[in-house]
Structure formats: structure tokens, C-alpha cells
Short mmCIF file of C-alpha atoms and ligand atoms in Angstrom, two decimals:
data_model
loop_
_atom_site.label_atom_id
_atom_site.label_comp_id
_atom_site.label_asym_id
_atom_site.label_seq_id
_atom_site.Cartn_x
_atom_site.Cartn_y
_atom_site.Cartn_z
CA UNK A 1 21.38 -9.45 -7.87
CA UNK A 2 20.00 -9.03 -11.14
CA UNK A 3 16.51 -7.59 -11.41
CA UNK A 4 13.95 -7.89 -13.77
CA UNK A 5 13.15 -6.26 -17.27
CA UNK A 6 11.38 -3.22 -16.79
CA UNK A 7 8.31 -2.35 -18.67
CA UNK A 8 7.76 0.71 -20.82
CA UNK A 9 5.89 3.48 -19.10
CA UNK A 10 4.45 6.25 -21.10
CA UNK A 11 4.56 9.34 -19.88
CA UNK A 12 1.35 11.27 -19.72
CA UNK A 13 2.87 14.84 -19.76
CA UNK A 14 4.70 13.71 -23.45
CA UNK A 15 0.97 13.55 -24.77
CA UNK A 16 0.01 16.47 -23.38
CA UNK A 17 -1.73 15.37 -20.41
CA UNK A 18 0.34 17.58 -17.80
CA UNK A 19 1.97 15.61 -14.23
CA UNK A 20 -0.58 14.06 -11.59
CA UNK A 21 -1.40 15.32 -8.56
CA UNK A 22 0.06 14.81 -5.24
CA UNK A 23 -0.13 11.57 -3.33
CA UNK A 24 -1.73 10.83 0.04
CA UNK A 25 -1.59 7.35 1.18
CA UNK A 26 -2.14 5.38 4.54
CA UNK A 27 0.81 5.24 6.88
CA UNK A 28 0.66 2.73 9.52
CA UNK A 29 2.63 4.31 11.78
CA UNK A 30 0.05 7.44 12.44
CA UNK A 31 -2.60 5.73 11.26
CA UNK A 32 -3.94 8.54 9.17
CA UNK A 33 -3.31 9.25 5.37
CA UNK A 34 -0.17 11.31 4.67
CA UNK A 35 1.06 12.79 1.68
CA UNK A 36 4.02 11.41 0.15
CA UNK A 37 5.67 14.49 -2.08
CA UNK A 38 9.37 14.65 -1.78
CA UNK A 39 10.81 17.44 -3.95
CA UNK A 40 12.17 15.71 -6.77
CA UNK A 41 13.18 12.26 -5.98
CA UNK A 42 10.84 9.79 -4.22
CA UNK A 43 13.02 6.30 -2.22
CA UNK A 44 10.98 3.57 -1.82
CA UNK A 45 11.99 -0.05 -0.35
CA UNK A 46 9.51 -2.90 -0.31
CA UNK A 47 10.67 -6.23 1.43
CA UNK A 48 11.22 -9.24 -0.62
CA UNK A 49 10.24 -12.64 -1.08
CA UNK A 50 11.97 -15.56 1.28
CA UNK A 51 12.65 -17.38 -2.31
CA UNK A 52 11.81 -21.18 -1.36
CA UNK A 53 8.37 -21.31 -3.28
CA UNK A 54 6.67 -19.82 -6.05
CA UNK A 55 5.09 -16.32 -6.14
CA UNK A 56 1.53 -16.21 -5.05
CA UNK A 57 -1.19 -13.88 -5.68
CA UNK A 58 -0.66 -12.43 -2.03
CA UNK A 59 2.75 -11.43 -3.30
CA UNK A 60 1.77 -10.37 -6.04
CA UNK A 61 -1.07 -8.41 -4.76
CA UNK A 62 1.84 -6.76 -2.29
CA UNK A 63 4.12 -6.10 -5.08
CA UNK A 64 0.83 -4.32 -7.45
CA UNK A 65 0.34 -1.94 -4.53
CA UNK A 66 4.22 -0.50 -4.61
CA UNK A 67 4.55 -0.57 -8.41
CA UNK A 68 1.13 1.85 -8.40
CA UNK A 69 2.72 4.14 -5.81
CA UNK A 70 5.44 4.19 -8.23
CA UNK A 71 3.92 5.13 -11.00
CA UNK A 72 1.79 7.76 -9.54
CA UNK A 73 4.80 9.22 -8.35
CA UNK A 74 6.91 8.84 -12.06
CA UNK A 75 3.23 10.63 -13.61
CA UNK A 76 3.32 13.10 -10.61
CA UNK A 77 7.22 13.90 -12.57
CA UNK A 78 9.39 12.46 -9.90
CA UNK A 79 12.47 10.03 -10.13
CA UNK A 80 11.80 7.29 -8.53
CA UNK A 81 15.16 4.70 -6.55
CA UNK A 82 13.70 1.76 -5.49
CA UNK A 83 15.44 -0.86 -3.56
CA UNK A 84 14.06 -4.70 -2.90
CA UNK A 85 15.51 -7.32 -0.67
CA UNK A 86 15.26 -10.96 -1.62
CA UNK A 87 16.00 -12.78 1.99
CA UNK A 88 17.64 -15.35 -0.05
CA UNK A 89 19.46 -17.42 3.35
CA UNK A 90 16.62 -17.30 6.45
CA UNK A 91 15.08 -20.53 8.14
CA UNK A 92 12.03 -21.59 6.21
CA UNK A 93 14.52 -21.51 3.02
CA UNK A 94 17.15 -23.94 4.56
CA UNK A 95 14.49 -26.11 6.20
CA UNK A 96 12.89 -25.80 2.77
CA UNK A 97 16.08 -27.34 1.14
CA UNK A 98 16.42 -29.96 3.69
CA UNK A 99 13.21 -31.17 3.33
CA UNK A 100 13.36 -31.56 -0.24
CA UNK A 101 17.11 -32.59 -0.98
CA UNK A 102 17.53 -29.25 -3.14
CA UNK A 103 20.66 -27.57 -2.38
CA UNK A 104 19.56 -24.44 -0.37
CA UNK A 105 21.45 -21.86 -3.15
CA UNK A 106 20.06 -23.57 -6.32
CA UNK A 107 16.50 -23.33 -4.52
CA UNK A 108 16.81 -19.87 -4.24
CA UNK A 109 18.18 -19.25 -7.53
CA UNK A 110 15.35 -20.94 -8.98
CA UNK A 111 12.45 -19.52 -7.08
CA UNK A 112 14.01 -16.03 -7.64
CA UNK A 113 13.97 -16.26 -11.41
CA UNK A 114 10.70 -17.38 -11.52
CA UNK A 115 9.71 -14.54 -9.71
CA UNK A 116 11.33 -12.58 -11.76
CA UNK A 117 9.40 -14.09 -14.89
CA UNK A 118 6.32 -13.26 -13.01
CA UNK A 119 7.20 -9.88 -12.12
CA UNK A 120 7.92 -9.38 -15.88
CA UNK A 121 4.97 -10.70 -16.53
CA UNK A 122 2.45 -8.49 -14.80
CA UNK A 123 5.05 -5.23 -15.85
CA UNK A 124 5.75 -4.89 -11.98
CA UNK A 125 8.79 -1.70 -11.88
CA UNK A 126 11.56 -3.63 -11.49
CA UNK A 127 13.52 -2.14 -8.03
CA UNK A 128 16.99 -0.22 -9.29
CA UNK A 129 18.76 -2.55 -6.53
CA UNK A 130 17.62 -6.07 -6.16
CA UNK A 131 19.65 -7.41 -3.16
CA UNK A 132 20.21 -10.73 -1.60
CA UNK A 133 21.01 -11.08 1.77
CA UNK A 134 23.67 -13.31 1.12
CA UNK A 135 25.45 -10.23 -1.14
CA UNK A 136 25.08 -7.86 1.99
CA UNK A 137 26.57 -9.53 4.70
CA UNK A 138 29.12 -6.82 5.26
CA UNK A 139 26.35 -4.25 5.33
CA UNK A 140 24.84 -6.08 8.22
CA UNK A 141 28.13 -6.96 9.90
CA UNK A 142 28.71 -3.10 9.82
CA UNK A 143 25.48 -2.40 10.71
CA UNK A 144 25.49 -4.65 13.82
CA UNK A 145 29.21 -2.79 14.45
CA UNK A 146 27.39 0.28 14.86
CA UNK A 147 24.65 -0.60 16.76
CA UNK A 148 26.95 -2.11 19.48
CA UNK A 149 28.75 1.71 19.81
CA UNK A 150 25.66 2.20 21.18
CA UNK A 151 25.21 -0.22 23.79
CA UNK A 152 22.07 -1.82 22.08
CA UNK A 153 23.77 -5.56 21.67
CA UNK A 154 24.40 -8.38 23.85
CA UNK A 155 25.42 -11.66 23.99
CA UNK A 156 23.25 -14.77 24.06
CA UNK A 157 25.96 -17.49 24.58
CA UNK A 158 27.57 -16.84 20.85
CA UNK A 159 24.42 -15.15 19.31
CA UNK A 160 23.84 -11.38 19.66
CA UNK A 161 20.64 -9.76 20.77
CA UNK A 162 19.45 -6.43 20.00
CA UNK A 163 17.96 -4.64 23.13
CA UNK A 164 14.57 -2.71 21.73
CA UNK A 165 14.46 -1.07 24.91
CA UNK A 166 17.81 1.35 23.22
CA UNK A 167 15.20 2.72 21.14
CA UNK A 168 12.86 4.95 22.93
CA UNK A 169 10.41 4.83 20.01
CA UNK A 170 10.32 1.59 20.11
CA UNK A 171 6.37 0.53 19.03
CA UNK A 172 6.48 3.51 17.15
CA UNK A 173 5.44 1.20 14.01
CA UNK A 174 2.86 -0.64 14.73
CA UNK A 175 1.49 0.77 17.48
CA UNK A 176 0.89 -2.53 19.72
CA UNK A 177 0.89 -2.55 23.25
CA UNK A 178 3.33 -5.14 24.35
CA UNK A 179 0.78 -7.67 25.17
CA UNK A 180 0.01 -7.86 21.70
CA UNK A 181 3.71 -7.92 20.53
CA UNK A 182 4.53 -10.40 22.35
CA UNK A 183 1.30 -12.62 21.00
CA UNK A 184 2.83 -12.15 17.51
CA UNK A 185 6.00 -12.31 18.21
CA UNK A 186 6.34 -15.78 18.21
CA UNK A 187 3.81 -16.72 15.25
CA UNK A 188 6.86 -14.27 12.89
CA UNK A 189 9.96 -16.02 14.01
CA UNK A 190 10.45 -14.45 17.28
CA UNK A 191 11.62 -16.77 20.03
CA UNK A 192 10.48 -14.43 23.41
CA UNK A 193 11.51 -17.98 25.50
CA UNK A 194 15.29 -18.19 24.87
CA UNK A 195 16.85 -17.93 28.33
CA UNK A 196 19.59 -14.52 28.81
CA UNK A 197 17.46 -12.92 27.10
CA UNK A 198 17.35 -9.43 28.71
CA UNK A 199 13.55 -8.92 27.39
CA UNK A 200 11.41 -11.32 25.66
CA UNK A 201 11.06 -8.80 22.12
CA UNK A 202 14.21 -8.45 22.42
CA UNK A 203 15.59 -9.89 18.54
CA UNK A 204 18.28 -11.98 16.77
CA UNK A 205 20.81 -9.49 14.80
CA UNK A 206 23.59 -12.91 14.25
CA UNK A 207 23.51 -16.51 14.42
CA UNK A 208 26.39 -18.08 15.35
CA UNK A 209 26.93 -20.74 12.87
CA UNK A 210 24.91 -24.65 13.32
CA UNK A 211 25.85 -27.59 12.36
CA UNK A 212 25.20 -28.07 8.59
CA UNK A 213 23.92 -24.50 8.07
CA UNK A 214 25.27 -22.20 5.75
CA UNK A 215 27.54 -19.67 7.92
CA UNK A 216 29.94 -16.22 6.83
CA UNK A 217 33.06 -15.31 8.86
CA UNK A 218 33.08 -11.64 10.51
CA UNK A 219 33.99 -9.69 13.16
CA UNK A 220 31.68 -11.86 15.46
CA UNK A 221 32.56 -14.85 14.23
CA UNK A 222 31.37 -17.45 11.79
CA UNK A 223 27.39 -16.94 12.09
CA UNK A 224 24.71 -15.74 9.69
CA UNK A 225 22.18 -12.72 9.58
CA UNK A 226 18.72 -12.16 11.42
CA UNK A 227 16.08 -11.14 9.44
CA UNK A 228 15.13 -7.40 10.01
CA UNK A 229 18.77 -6.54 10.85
CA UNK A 230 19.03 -7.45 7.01
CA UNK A 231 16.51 -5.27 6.18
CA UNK A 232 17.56 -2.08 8.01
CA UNK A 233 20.91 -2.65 6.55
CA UNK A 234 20.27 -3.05 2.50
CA UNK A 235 18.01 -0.17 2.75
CA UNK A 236 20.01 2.07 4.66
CA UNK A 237 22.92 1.29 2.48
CA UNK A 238 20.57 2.03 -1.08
CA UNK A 239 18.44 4.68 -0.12
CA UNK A 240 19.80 6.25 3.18
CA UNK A 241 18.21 7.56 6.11
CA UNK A 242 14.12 8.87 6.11
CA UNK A 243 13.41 7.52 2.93
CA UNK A 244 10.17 7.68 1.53
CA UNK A 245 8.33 4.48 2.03
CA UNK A 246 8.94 1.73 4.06
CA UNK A 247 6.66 -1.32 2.35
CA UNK A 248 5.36 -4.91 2.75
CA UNK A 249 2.18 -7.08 3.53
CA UNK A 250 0.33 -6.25 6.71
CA UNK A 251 1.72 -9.76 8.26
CA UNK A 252 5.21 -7.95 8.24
CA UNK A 253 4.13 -4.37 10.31
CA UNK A 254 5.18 -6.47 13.46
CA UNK A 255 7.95 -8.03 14.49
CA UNK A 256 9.70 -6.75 10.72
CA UNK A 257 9.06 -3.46 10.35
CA UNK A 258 9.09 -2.39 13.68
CA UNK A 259 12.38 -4.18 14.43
CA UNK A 260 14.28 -2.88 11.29
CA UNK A 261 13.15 0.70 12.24
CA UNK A 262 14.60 0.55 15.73
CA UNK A 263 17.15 -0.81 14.86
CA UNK A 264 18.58 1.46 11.96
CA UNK A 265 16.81 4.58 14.34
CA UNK A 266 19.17 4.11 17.32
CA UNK A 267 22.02 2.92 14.60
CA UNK A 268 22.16 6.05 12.98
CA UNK A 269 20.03 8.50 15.46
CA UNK A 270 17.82 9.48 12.14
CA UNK A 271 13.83 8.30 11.68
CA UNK A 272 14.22 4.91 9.17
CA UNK A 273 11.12 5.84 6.98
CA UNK A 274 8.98 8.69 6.78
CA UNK A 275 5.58 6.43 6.03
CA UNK A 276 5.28 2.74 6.57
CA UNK A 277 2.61 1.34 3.63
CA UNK A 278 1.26 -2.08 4.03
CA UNK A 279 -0.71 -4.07 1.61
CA UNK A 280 -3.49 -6.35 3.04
CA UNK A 281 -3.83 -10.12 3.46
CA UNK A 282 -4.64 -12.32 0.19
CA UNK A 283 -6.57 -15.18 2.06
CA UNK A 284 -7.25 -18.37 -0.39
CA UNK A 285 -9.56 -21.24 1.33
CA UNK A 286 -10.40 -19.51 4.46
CA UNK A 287 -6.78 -18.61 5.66
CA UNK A 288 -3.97 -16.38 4.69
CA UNK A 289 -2.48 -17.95 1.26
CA UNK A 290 1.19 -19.05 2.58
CA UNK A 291 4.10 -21.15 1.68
CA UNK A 292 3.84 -22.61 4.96
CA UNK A 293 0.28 -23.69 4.78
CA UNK A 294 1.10 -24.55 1.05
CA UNK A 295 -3.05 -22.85 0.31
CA UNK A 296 -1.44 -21.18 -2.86
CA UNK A 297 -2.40 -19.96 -6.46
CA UNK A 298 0.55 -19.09 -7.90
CA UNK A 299 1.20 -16.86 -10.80
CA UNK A 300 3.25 -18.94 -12.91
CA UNK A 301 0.03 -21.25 -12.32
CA UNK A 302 -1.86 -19.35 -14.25
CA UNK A 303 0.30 -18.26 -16.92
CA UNK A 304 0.99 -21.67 -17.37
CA UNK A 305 -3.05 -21.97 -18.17
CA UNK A 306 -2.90 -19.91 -20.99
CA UNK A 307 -4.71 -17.01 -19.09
CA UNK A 308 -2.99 -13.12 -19.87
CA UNK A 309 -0.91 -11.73 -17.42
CA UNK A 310 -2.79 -8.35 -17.85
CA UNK A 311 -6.16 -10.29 -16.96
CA UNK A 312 -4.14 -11.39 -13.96
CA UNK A 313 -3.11 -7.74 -13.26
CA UNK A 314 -6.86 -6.65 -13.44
CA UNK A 315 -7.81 -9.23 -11.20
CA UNK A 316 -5.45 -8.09 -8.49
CA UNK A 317 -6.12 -4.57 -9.39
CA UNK A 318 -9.95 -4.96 -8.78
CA UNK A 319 -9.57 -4.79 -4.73
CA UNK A 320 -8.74 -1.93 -2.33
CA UNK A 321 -5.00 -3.18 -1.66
CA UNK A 322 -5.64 -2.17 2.19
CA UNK A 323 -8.66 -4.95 2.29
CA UNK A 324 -8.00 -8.54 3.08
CA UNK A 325 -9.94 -10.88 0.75
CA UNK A 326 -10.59 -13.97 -0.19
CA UNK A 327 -9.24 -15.71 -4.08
CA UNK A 328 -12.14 -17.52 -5.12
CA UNK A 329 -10.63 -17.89 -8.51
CA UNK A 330 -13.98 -16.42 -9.87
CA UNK A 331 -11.85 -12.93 -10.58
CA UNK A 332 -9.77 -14.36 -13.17
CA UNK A 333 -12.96 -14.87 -15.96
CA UNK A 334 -14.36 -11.64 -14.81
CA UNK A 335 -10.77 -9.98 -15.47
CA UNK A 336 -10.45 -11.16 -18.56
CA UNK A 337 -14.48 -9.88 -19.63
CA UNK A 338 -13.38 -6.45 -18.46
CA UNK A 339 -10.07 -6.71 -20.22
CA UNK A 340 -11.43 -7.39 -23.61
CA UNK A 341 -14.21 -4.92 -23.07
CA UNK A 342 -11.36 -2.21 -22.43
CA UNK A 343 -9.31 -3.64 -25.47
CA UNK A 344 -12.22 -3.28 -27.89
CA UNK A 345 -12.95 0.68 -26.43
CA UNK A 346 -9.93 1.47 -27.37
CA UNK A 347 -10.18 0.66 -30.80
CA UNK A 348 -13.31 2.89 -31.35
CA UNK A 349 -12.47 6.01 -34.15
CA UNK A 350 -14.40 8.52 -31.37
CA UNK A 351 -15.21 7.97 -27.97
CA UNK A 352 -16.25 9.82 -24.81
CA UNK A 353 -13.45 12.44 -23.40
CA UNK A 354 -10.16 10.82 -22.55
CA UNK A 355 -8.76 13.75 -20.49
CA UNK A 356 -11.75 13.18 -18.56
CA UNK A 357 -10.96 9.49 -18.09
CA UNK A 358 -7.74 10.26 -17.26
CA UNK A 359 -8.44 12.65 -14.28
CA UNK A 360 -10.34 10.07 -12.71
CA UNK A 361 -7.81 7.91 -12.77
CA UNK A 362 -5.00 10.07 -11.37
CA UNK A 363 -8.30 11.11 -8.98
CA UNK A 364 -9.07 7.27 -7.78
CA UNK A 365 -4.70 6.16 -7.73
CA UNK A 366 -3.69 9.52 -5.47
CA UNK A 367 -6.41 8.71 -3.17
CA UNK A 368 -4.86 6.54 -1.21
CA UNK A 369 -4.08 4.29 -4.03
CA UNK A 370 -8.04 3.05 -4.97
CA UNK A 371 -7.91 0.77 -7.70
CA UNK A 372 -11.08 -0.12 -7.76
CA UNK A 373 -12.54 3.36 -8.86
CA UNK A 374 -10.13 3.90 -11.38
CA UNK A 375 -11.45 0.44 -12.73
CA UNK A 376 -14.82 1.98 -12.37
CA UNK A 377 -13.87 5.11 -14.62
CA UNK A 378 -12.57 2.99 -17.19
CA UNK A 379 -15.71 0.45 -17.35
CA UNK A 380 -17.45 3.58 -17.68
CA UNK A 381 -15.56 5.14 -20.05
CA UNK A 382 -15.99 1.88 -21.95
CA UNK A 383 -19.75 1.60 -21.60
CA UNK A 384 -20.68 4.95 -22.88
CA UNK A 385 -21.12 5.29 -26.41
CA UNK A 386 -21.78 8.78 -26.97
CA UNK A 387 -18.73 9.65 -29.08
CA UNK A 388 -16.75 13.27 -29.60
CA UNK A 389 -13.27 12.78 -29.25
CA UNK A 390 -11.07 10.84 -31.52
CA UNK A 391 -8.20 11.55 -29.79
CA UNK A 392 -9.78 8.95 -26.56
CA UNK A 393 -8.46 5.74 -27.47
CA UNK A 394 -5.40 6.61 -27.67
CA UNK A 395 -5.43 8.86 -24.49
CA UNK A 396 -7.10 5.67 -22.47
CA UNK A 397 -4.94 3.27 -23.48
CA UNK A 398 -1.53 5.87 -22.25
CA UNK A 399 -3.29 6.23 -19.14
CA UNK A 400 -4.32 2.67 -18.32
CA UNK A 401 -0.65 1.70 -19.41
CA UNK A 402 1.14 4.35 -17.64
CA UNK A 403 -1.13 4.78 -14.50
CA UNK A 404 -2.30 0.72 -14.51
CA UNK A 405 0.11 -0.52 -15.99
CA UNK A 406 -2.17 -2.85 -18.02
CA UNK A 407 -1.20 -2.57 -21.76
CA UNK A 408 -4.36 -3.06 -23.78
N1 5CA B 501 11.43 -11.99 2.84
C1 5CA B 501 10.44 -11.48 3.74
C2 5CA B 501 10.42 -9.97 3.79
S1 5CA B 501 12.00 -9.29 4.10
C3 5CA B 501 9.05 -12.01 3.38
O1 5CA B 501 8.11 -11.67 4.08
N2 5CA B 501 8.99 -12.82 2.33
S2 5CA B 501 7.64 -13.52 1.81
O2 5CA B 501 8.06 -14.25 0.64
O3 5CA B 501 7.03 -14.25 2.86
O4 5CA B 501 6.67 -12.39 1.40
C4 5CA B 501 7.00 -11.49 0.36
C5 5CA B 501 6.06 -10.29 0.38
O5 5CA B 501 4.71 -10.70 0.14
C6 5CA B 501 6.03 -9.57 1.75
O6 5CA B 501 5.92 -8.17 1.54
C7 5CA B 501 4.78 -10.11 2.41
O7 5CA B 501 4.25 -9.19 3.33
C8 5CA B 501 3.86 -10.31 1.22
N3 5CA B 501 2.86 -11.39 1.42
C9 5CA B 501 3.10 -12.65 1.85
N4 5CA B 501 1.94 -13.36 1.91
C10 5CA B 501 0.96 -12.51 1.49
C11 5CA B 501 -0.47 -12.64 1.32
N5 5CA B 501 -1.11 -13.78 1.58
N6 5CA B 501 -1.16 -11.56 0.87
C12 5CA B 501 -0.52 -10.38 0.60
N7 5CA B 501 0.82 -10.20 0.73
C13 5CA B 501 1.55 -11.25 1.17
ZN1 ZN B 502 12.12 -7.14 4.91
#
């Protein structure tokens, strides 16, 4: 699929500023902060939107936290491949289509460009390989081929299964005792219930074709794609095996994650990711802002109100992104006070140390990825008035751009 235009990113070590430092960020999976520092070329996959409704500021919030990673990894000096997914034929997409008369392709379409738009927008990094699942259905076929070598699929009358019990790490993700998986199984399309089932976590890899739903031919015959199986597949296929980061919202840690890791781990006998990263929960009237519960405030929204995408940025960029919270809609005016507070430091002849504003920043992003202080740095930068170096304004605004990707 086509992806988005990407913004430009200065680079920091052209002005004289040197690389960053090393990242350390919280992996799921251990539960502890690790540091993320391959040698020369960081791979980084972050799942998708289910393209049957507008982006939200949860998604957008998701999609913030992976395009800082990438940019503190671009300023640390490394090349950067990042792939994206775009689960463009699932079940809330089709029952999306039916419910509204839309033909289920043209509803994607539509719902992807305007992400797109709103991706461009907020200068998100657009992923080197944006990829439907609909354009990877040979991946998955082959996929699925080489998961049955291993004697990890079955047979539900003309669906196949994938056994988790093949993988021996299996939980390795999330870390849930199976009570608890099999609470949320079922709440993120997991259907523990279906009879021949050999274990109720036990998940969908094909669907043999329904009546009146979209369906491929293949090797198993005419069926379509389960979800994570798609996953595993597209990134396996862009990035290989033990790739960097493994990212999403927190909602998808369990069943998604943890199913696309077992299954590409006993696929191809190699770890799936070396650090799962997941962004919290954007909640919006007291529950977590979803297409399903329709609680949204979308992006285009409030582009469409006249109010700057960079304002929107800062808003997003103003909380921890491992904290669920709450849109209140109050962020947007206070965003847009800070911006123009930033816009007119920038403009002053001399101004407080920029190198020093820009260690902070690297400081505050490598840290686990805190936004919020390297906001702080700035305002303070901003606030001070005692003035020496007439080489800050220039500095700031490279670093917010580069490392905040906020162009002031
Ligand atoms: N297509 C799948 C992933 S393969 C999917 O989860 N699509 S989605 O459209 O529902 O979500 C897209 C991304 O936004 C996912 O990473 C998801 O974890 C994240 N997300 C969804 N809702 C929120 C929210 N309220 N707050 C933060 N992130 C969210
Ligand atoms: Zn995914």
C-alpha cells in the first residue's frame, strides 16, 4: 500500500549537536526497561489500524509513541525500517460495511487515506512498508504452510486452529496466567467456546469462506486470514526474525501480541521481537475511546476546527505514553498557549543555552520515552529570559523539530 508523505527531520549532528544517547525503554515482556541499541540499523513494526472509522486520539496517541522511538533512534545515527500493517479485511470492518451499505473495500480505502492525511498531519514517520492484509495473503498462506510442518495446526471442521501449547513460551508476552487469558480472550475476538477446539486459547490462523464474505483461494481452500497470523506474517516477511520492536496499544499485549509471537516463534524456531512496547489507553467519557463504543475525538475532527496539527501533537505529547488518561478536550487550548509561547522563543535574537535545551531533551526522550519533561525543558527554556546565546533559537527549534517533531 501506499504510505504517507514523510516529514523533514533535521538532523542534529549536521548543526553540530553530535548523535543522542542510547535508548532504554519499557518492554512488556520482562517488565523492566531495556535498552534498545542495535548496531546500525534499528526494525521496528507497530500494528495498524482496522480501517472502518476515523483515526482517534488513542491512535494517534499510539502512533506519537513509535514515531518518538524513531526519531530518537535516527538522532542516536541509526537507520531506521519500519513496517505497519493496516488489517484492511477483519470482522468489525465487514460488519462495519454491512451495517452501513458501504462496500467493505471502498470503506477501507477511505478510512485509510484519511488516516493517512492525519498521519501527515501530525508529521508521524511514515512506515517504509505500509501493508494490507488483503496484499499479503500469500505471506500468511505460507506462513500457516510452515507452521503445520510443525504439527502446531488443526482442523476445526474447515477452519484451522493454531495449538499455543507448540510453543513452549507461550505467555511469554504478556505474562498472564491463563485465568486471566482466558478472561480477555473473548472481550479481543477470541472465541475459547467453539467446540474441537483442542484448548480454549487455542486461535483462528484461516476462515473458511461464509456466505457473502469476502474469501481468497489457497492451499486450504477458499477462506480468509485470522488476525495475528497476519501480523506475524507481514512482519516476518519486512523485517525478519528478532527485530527490534514489536508495538501497539496496551489493549493489543493479549490475545495479539502474544499470539503473533508464538506463532512466528515455533514457525521459524527464532524469538519474534526482542522488546514488546505498548502505548497506554486514551479513555474519552469514562471508557476506553473505541470505534465500537463510537466515544471518539477524531483527528480529522479537529483539523476540521481550524485548530494546528502541531497544537494537536503537543497535546498528545503532554502525557507519559505508558499512562492511561482521560481527553477532556481541555488539552487542546492549553496546547496551543504552549505552542505559541514556544513559537515566539524562538524568534528571540539571544536566548538561554540551546545545547543545554537540547540535552534535556535527548535526556527526558531516551528515558523511557518521557515527553512530558522534555515539554518541561522547553517551557523552561522559553520562560527564562536571561539571554547569551544567539545561536538558541535556531538550535531549539532543530531540536523540537527533529526530536518532537513539532515544527515551530
Ligand atoms: N488492526 C489492529 C492491529 S493489527 C488494531 O488494533 N487496529 S485499531 O484500529 O483498533 O487500533 C490501531 C492502533 O491504535 C493499535 O495499536 C491500538 O492498540 C491503538 N489504539 C486503539 N484504541 C486506542 C486507545 N483508546 N488509546 C490508545 N491506543 C489505542
Ligand atoms: Zn497487529
Amino acid at each position: 500500500m501506499r504510505s504517507w508523505s514523510r516529514p523533514e527531520v533535521p538532523s542534529l549532528d549536521d548543526l553540530g549537536l553530535g548523535n543522542g544517547p542510547v535508548v532504554t525503554i519499557h518492554d512488556t515482556s520482562s517488565g523492566a526497561p531495556t535498552v534498545v541499541d542495535p548496531a546500525e540499523h534499528a526494525r521496528l513494526y507497530v500494528c495498524g489500524i482496522t480501517p472502518y472509522d476515523a483515526t482517534h486520539m488513542g491512535h494517534a496517541a499510539t502512533y506519537l509513541t513509535f514515531d518518538l522511538l524513531q526519531r530518537v533512534w535516527r538522532d542516536r545515527g541509526l537507520d531506521v525500517t519500519y513496517t505497519q500493517n493496516i488489517t484492511d479485511v477483519d470482522d468489525p470492518l465487514l460488519e462495519r460495511a454491512t451495517a452501513t451499505g458501504v462496500d467493505w473495500v471502498e470503506l477501507a480505502e477511505r478510512e485509510t487515506q484519511l488516516f493517512r492525511e492525519d498521519m501527515t498531519a501530525l508529521r508521524i514517520i511514515p512506515p517504509a512498508h505500509y501493508i494490507g492484509a488483503v496484499e499479503s495473503i500469500d505471506l500468511v498462506v505460507g506462513l500457516i504452510e510452515r507452521l503445520q510442518k510443525t504439527g502446531a495446526v488443526y482442523h476445526v471442521d474447515d477452519d484451522l486452529y493454531f495449538d499455543v501449547h507448540a510453543d513452549p513460551t507461550f505467555g511469554l508476552v504478556s505474562g498472564y496466567d491463563e485465568e486471566t487469558m482466558l478472561r480477555i480472550f473473548p472481550e479481543r475476538g477470541g472465541d475459547p467456546d467453539r467446540a474441537g477446539k483442542k484448548h480454549p486459547l487455542d486461535c483462528l490462523l484461516w476462515q473458511a469462506e461464509r456466505p457473502g464474505e469476502p474469501a481468497w483461494d489457497s492451499v486450504f481452500g477458499r477462506g480468509r486470514p485470522g488476525w495475528h497470523i497476519e501480523c506475524a506474517a507481514i512482519s516476518l516477511h519486512h523485517l525478519g526474525t528478532a527485530f527490534d520492536v514489536q508495538g501497539g496499544g496496551s489493549d493489543l499485549v493479549f490475545p495479539h501480541h502474544e499470539m503473533s509471537a508464538s506463532e512466528a516463534t515455533v514457525a521459524t524456531d527464532e524469538p519474534f521481537a526482542r522488546a514488546y512496547v505498548h502505548a497506554g489507553m486514551v479513555g474519552y467519557e469514562g471508557e476506553k475511546m473505541s470505534k465500537s463504543k463510537g466515544n471518539l475525538v477524531l483527528v480529522s475532527q479537529l483539523r476540521a476546527d481550524g485548530h494546528d496539527p502541531m497544537a494537536v501533537r503537543l497535546a498528545l505529547l503532554a502525557h507519559h505514553y505508558r499512562t492511561d488518561w482521560e481527553w477532556f478536550g481541555t488539552e487542546i487550548p492549553q496546547a496551543e498557549g504552549r505552542l505559541a509561547r514556544w513559537r515566539s522563543a524562538v524568534e528571540r535574537t539571544v536566548a538561554p543555552s540551546g545545547a543545554d535545551v537540547v540535552a534535556a531533551i535527548r535526556a527526558a526522550l531516551t528515558d523511557d520515552l518521557d515527553a512530558p519533561s522534555a515539554l518541561a525543558a522547553v517551557d523552561a527554556w522559553a520562560a527564562d529570559d536571561s539571554a547569551h546565546d544567539p545561536q538558541a533559537g535556531r538550535t531549539v527549534r532543530a531540536a523540537v523539530d527533529a526530536l518532537l517533531g513539532v515544527a515551530l
